[in-house]
Short mmCIF file of C-alpha atoms and ligand atoms in Angstrom, two decimals:
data_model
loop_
_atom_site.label_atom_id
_atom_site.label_comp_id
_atom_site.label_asym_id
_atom_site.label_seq_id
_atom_site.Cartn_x
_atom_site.Cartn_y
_atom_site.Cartn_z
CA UNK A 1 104.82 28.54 90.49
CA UNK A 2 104.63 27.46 94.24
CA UNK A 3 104.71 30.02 96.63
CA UNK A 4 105.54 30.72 99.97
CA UNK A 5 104.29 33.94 101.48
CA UNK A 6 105.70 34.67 105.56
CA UNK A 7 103.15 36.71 107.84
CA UNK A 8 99.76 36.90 109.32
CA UNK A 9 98.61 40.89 108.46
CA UNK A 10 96.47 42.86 106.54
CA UNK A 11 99.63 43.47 104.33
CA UNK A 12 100.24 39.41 103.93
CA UNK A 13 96.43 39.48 102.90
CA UNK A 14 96.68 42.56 100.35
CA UNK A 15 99.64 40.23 99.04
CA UNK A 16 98.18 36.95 99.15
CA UNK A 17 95.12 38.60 96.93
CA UNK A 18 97.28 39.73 94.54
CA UNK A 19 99.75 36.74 94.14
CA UNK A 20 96.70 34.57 93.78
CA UNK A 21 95.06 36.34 90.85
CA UNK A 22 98.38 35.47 89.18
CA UNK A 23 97.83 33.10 86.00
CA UNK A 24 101.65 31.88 87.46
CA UNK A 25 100.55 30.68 90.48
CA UNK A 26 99.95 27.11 91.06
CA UNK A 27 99.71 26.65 94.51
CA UNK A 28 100.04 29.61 97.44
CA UNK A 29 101.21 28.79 101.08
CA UNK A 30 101.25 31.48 103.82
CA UNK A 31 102.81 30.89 107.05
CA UNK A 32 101.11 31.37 109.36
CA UNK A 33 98.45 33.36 107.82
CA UNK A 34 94.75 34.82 109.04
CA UNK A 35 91.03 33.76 108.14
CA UNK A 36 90.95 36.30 105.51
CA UNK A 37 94.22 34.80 103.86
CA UNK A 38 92.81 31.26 103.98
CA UNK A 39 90.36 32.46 101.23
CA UNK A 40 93.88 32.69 98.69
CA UNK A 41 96.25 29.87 100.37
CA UNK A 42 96.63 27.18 102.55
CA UNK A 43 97.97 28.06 105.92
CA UNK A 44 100.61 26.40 107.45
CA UNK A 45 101.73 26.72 111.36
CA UNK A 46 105.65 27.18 110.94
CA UNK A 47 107.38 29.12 113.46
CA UNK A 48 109.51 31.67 110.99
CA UNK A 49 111.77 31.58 113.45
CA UNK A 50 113.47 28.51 113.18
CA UNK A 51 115.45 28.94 109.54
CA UNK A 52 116.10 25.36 109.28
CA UNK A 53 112.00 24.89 109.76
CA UNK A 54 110.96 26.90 106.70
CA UNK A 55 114.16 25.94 104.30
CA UNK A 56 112.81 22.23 105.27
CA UNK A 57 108.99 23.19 104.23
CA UNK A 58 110.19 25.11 101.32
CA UNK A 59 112.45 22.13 99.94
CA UNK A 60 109.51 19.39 100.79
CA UNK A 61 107.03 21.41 98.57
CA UNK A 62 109.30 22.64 95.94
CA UNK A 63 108.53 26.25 96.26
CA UNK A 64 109.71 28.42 93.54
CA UNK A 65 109.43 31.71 95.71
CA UNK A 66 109.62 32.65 99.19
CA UNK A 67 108.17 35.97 100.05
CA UNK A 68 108.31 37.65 103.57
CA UNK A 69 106.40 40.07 104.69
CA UNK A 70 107.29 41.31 107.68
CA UNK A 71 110.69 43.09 109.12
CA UNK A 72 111.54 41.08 111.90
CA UNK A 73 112.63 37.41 110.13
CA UNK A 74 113.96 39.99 107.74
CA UNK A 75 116.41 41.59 109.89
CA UNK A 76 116.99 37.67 111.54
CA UNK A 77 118.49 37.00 108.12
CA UNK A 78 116.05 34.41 107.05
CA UNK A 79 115.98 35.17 103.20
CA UNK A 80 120.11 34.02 103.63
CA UNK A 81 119.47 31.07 104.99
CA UNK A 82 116.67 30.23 102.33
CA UNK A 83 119.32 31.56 99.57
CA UNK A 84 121.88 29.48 100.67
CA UNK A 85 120.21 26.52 100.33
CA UNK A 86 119.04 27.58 97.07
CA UNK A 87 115.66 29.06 97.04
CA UNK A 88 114.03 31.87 95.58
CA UNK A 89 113.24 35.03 97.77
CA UNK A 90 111.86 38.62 97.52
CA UNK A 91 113.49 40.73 100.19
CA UNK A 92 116.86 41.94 101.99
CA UNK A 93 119.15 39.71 103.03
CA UNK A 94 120.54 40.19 106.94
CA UNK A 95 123.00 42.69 106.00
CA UNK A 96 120.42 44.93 103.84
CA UNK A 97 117.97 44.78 106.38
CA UNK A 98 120.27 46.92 108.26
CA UNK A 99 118.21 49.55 106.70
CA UNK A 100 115.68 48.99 108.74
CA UNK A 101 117.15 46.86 111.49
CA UNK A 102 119.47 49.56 112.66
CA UNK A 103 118.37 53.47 112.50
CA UNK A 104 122.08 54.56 113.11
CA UNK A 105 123.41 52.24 109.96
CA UNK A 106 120.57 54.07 107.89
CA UNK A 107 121.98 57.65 109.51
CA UNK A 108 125.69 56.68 109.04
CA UNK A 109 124.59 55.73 105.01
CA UNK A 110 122.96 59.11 104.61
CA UNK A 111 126.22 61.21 105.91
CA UNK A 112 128.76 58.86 103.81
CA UNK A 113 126.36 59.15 100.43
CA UNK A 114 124.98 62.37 100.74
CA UNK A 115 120.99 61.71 101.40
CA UNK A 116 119.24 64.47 103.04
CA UNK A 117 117.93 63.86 106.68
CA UNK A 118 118.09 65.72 109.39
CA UNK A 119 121.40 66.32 111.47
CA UNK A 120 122.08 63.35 114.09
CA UNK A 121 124.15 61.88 116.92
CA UNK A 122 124.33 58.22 118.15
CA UNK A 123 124.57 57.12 122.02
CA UNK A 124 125.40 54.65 124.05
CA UNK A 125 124.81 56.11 127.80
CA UNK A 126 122.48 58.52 128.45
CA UNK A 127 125.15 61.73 129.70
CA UNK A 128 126.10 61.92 126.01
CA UNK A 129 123.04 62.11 124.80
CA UNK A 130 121.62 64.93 127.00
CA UNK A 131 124.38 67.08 126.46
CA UNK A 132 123.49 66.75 123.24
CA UNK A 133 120.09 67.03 123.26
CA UNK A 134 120.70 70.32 125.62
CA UNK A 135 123.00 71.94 122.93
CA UNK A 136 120.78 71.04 120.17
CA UNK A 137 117.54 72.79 122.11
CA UNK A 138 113.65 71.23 121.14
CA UNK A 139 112.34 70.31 118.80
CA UNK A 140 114.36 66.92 118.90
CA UNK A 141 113.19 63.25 118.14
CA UNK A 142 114.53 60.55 120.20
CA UNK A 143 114.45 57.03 118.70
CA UNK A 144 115.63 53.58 119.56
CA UNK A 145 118.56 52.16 117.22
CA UNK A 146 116.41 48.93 117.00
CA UNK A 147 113.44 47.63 115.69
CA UNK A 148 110.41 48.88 118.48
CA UNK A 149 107.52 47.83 116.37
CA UNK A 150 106.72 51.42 115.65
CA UNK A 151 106.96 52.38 119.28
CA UNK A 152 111.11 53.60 119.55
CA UNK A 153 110.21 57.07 118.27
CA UNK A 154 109.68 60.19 120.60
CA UNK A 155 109.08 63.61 118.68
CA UNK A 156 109.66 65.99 121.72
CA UNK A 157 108.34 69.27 121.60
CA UNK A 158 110.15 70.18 124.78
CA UNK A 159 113.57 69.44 125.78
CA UNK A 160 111.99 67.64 129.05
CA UNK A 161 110.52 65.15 126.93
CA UNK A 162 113.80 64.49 125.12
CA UNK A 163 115.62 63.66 128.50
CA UNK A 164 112.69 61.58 129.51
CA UNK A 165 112.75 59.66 126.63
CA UNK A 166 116.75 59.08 126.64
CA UNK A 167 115.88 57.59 129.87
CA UNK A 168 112.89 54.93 129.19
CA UNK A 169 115.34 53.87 126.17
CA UNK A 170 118.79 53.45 128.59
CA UNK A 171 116.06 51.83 130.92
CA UNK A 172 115.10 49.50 128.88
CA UNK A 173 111.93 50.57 128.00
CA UNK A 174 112.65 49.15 124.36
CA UNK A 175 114.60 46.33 125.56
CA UNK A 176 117.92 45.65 123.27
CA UNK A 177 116.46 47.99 120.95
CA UNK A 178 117.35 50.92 123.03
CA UNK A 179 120.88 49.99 123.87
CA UNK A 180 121.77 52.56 121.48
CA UNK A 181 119.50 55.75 120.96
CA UNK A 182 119.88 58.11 117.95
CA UNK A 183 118.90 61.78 118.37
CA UNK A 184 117.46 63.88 115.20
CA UNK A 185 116.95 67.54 113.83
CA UNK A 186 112.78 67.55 114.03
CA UNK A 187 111.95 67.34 110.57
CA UNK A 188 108.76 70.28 109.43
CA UNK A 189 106.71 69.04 106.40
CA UNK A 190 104.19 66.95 105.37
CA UNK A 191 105.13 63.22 105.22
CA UNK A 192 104.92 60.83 102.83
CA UNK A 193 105.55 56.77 102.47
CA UNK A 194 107.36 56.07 98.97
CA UNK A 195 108.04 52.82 97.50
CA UNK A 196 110.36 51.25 95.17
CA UNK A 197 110.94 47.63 93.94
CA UNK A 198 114.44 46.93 93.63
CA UNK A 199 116.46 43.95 92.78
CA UNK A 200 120.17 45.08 93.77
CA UNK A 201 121.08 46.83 90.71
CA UNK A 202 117.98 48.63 89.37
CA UNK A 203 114.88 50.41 91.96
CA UNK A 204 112.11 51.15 90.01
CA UNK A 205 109.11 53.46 91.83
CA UNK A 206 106.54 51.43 92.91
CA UNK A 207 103.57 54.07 94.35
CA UNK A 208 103.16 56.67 97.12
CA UNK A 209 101.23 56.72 99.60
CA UNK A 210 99.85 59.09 103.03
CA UNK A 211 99.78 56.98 106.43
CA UNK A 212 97.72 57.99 109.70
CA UNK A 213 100.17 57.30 112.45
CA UNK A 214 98.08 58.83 115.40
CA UNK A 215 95.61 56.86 117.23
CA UNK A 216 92.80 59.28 117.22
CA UNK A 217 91.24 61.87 114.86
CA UNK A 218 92.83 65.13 113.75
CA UNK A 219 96.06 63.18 114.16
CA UNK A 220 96.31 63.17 118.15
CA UNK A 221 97.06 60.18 121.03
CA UNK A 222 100.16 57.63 120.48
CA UNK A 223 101.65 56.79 117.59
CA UNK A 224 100.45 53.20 115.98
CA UNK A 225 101.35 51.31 113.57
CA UNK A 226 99.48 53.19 111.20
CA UNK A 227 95.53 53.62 111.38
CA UNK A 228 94.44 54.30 107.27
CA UNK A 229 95.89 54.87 104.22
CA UNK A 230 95.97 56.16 101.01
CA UNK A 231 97.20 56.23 97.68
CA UNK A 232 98.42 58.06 95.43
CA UNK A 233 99.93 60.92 98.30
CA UNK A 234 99.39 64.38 96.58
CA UNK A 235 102.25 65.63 98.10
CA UNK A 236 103.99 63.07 95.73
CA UNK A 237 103.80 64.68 92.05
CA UNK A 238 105.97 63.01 89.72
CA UNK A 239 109.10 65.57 89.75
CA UNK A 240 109.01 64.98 93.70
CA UNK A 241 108.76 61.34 92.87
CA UNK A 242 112.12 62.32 90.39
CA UNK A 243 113.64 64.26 92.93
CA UNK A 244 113.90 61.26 95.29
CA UNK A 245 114.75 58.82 93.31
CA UNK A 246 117.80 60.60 92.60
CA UNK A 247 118.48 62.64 96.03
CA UNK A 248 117.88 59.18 98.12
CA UNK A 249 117.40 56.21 96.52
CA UNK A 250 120.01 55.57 94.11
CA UNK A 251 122.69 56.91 96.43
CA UNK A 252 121.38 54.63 98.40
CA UNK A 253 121.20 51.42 96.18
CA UNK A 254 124.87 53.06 94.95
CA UNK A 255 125.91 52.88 98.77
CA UNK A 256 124.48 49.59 99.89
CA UNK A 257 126.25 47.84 96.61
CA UNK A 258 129.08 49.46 97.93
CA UNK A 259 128.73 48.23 101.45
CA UNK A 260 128.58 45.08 100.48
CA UNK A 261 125.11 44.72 101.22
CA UNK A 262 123.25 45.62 97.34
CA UNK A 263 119.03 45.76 98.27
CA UNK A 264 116.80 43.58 97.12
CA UNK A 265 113.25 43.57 97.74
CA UNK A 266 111.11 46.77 98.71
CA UNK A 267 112.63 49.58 99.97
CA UNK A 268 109.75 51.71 101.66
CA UNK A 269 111.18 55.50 102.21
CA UNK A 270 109.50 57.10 105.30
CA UNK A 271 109.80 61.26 104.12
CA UNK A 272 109.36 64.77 104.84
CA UNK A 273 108.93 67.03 102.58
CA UNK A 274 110.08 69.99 103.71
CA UNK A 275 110.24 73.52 101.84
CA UNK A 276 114.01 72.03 100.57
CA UNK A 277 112.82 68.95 99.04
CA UNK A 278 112.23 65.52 100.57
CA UNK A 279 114.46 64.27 103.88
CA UNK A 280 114.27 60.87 104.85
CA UNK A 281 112.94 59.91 108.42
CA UNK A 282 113.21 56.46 108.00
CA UNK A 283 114.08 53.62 105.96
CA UNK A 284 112.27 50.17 106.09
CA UNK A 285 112.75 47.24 104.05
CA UNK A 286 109.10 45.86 103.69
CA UNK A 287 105.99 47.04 102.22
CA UNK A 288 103.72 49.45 104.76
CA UNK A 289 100.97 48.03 106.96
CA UNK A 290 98.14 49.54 105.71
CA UNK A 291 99.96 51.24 102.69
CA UNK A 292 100.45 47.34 101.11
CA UNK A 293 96.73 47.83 100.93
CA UNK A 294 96.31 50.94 99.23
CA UNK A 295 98.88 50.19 96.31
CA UNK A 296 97.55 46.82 95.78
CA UNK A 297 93.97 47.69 94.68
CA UNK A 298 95.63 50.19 91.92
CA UNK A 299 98.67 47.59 91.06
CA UNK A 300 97.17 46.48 87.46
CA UNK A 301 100.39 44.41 86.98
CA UNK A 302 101.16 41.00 88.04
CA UNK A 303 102.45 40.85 91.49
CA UNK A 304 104.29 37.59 91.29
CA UNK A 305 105.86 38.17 88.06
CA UNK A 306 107.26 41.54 89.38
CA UNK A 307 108.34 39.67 92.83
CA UNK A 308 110.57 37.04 90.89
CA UNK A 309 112.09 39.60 88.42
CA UNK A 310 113.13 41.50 91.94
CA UNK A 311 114.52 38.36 93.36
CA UNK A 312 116.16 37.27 89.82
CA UNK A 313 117.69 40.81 89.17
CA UNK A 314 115.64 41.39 86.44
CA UNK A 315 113.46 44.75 87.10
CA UNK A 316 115.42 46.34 83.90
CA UNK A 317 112.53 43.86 82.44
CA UNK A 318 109.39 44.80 83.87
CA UNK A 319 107.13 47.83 83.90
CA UNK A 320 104.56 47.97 87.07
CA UNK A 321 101.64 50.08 86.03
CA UNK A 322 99.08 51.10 88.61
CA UNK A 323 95.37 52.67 88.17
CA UNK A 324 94.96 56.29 87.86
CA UNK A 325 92.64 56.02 90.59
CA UNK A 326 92.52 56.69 94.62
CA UNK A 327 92.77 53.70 96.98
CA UNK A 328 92.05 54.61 100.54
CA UNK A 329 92.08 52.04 103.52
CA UNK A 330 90.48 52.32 107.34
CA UNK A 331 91.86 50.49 109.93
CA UNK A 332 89.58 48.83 112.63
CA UNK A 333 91.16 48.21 115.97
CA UNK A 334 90.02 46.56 119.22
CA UNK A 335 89.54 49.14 121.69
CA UNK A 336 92.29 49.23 123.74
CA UNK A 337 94.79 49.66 121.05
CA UNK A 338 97.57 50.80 121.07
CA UNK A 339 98.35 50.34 124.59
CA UNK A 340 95.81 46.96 125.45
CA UNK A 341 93.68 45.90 122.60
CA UNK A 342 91.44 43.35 124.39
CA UNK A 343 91.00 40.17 122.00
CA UNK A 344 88.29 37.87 121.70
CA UNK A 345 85.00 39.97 120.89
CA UNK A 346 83.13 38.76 118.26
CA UNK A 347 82.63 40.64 114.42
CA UNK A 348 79.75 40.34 112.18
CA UNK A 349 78.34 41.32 108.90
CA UNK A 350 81.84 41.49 107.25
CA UNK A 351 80.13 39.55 104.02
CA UNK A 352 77.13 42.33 103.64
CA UNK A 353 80.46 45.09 104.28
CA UNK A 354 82.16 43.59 101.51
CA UNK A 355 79.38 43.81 98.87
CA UNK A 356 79.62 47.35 99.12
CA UNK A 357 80.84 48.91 95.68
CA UNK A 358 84.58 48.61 95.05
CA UNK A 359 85.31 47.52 98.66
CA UNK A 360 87.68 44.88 99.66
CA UNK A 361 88.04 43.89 103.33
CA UNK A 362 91.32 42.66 104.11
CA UNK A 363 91.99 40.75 107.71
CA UNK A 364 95.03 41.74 110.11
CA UNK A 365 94.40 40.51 113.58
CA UNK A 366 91.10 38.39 113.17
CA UNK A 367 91.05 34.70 114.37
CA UNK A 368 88.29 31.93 113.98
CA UNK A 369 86.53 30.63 117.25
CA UNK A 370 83.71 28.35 117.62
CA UNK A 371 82.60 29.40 114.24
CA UNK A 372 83.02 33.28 114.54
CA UNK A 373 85.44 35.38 113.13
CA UNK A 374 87.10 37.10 116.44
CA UNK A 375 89.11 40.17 117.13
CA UNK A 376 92.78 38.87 117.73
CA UNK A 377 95.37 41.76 117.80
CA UNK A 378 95.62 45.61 117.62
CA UNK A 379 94.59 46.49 114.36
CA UNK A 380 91.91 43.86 113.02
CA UNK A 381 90.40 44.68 109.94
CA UNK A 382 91.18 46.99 106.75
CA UNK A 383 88.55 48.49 105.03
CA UNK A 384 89.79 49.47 101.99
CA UNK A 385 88.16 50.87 98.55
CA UNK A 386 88.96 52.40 95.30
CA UNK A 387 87.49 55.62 93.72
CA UNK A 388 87.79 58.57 91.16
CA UNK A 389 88.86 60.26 93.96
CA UNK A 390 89.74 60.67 97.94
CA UNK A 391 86.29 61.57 98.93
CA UNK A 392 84.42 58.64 96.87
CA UNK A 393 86.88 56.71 98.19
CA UNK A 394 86.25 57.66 101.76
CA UNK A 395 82.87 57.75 101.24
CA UNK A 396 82.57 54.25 99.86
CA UNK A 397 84.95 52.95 102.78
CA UNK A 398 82.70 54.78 105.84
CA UNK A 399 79.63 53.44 104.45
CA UNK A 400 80.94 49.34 104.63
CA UNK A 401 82.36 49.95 108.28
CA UNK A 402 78.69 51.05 109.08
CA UNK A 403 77.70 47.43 108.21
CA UNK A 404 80.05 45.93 110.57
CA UNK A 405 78.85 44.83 113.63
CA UNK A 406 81.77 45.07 116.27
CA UNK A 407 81.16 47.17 119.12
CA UNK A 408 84.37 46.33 120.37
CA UNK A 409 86.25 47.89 117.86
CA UNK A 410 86.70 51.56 116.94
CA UNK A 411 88.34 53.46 114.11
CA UNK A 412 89.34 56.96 112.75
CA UNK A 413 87.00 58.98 110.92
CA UNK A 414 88.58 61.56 108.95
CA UNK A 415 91.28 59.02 107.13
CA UNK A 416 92.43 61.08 104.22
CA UNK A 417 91.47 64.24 105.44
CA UNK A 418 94.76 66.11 104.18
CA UNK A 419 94.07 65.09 100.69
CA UNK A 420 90.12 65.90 101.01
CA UNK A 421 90.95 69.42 102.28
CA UNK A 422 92.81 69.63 99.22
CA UNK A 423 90.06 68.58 96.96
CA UNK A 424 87.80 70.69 98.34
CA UNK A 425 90.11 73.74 97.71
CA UNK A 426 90.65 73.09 93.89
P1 LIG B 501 109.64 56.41 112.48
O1 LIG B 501 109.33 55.17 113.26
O2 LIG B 501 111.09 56.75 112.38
O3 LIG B 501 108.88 56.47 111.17
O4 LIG B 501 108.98 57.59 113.31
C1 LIG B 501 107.61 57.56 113.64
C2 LIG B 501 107.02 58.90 113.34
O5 LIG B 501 107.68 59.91 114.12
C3 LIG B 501 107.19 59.36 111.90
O6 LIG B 501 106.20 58.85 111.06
C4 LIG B 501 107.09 60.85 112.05
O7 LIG B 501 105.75 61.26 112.17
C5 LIG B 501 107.78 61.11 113.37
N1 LIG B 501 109.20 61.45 113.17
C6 LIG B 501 110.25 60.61 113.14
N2 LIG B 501 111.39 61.26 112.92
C7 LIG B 501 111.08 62.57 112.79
C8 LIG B 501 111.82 63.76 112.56
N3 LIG B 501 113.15 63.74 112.43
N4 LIG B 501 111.14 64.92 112.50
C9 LIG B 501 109.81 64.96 112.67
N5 LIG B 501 109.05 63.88 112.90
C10 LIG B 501 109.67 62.69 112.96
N1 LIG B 502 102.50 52.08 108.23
C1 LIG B 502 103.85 52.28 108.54
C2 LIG B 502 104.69 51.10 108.53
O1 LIG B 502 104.32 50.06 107.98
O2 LIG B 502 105.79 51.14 109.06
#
């Protein structure tokens, strides 16, 4: 098969390492890719945005499947104007994407099919919202309707906060985004990212996994786009794994059919679980950046035959089986992030890193200049390994970043420490 694979991330990498150790596979193209990608395909500059670009590329090289990574050309409806011309793709069309695309759509599916979340409003002008926000009382989350790159989200612990953050959105603080805002019943749990293949018809569970949202240790500073990973989540057994397949996702595949919009693709559940069960936060219609990571060192099955039986509506065919043991991934950032990551500083010893025992180093924002391998983004690097459990894991992964000579870039240090206090205990 000839594949196309859209993105630049450590996810696309994760991916593009897995699709290429498929004995399908003739030929892998990634648009526009990173150094560490180049290793597994040949990179081509095509700007995603412009549909009739890629549907061009994809006809002139006869690719079989097109698979995007990332949410935004998602939500810009590019897998419809690849299907309409005829070719293959894993993930949502447009109107499925609305998932993601639009937090009010995802709020207005819950109440109509019965999926537990918390209690919410949706605003256009700010008055509304603060009298709503005053009669509800903190703790309240404020979010932007629209995709904010992880930013539109405000958990207010005080009701001040709440009103502030009405304000930045109605300001335009999230641009078209935050033309709408959607106000939530704080969630109290532990969270937990869950994923699940689907192909319209059938979702089958595709892993769990624990995310580090905070910038800095101990989970404190601005949220991020996620800063480590790890998989399996504890907090995921398999009759919670049960219980939301059949609290949340299948009234949700039921609803979307019924919508008009059935999802294909992976649908990537953002939950609490609360002392009632699990609640969804958030939906998103892509795999996690860094949790692509994690569940692709356990996947044991072939990626790319599991991608086409999604985008063939065929999953009542295939049966994804994943190692029994821990992944666990580190993200390195430039300093700076998540407010100014400065670019351009140089990183070394990433080959010595990688020898380390069941490590894998996968690239996010790295570029190649004058023969080094530069920072070039937020988060740069993921330092991901595999062990018997979340410790060895850990262990393995701290002792490769020591090899890595960046001093412009900084990480956490206690990724996976929920599931280590855990160990410890038992
Ligand atoms: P989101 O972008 O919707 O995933 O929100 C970002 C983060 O904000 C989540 O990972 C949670 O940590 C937090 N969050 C979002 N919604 C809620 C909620 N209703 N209750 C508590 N925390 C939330
Ligand atoms: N790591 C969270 C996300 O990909 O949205």
């Amino acid at each position: 098969m000839k594949v196309l694979l859209i993105g630049s991330g450590g996810r696309e990498h994760a991916l593009a390492w897995k699709i290429s150790a498929s004995p399908l596979l003739d030929k892998l193209y990634c648009a526009p890719g990173n150094p560490g990608i180049a290793d597994h395909a040949e990179l081509v500059s095509l700007n995603v945005e412009d549909h009739d670009a890629v549907v061009a590329f994809a006809k002139e090289k006869t690719i079989d499947l097109v698979v995007i990574g990332p949410e935004a050309p998602l939500v810009d409806g590019l897998s419809d104007s690849l299907r309409k011309n005829g070719i293959r793709v894993f993930g949502p069309s447009q109107g499925a994407a609305q998932l993601e695309g639009s937090k009010g759509f995802t709020k207005d599916l819950c109440a109509r099919f019965n999926i537990p979340t918390g209690a919410y409003g949706r605003f256009n002008n700010a008055p509304k919202a603060k009298a709503y926000i005053r009669q509800q009382g903190a703790p309240i989350v404020v979010k932007a309707d629209g995709l904010a790159a992880g930013k539109g989200v405000v958990v207010a612990m005080e009701l001040e906060d709440a009103l502030e953050a009405v304000d930045a959105c109605f300001e335009g603080a999230f641009g078209q985004a935050g033309a709408e805002v959607v106000v939530e019943a704080y969630l109290d749990g532990e969270e937990a990212s869950f994923f699940c293949l689907c192909d319209g018809k059938t979702a089958i569970p595709f892993g769990t996994a624990q995310d580090h949202k905070r910038v800095g240790d101990g989970d404190t500073g601005p949220n991020t786009g996620g800063m480590g990973a790890y998989s399996p989540a504890p907090v995921m057994p398999a009759e919670m794994v049960e219980r939301t397949m059949k609290e949340l996702i299948e009234p949700t595949m039921r609803g979307m059919a019924e919508l008009g919009h059935p999802f294909s693709g992976i649908l990537f559940a953002g939950l609490m679980i609360t002392k009632d069960g699990p609640q969804l936060i958030e939906y998103n219609t892509r795999f996690g950046d860094p949790e692509c990571q994690v569940l692709m060192m356990r996947l044991q099955s072939d990626l790319l035959e599991l991608l086409t039986a999604s985008a063939d509506g065929k999953l009542d065919e295939v049966s994804p089986t994943f190692s029994d043991e821990t992944a666990l991934t580190v993200v390195m950032a430039a300093k700076g992030y998540p407010e100014a990551p400065q670019k351009g500083s140089v990183i070394k010893g990433l080959d010595e890193a990688a020898k380390t025992e069941d490590v894998k180093i996968f690239h996010a924002g790295t570029a190649l200049k004058d023969g080094n391998l530069v920072a070039n983004g937020g988060r740069v690097l993921n330092v991901t390994a595999t062990g018997s459990s979340v410790s060895e894991a850990q262990t393995k992964v701290y002792e490769a970043i020591e090899k890595i000579d960046w001093p412009n870039g900084f990480c956490r240090r206690d990724i996976g420490w929920r599931a280590i206090i855990r160990e410890q205990e038992q």
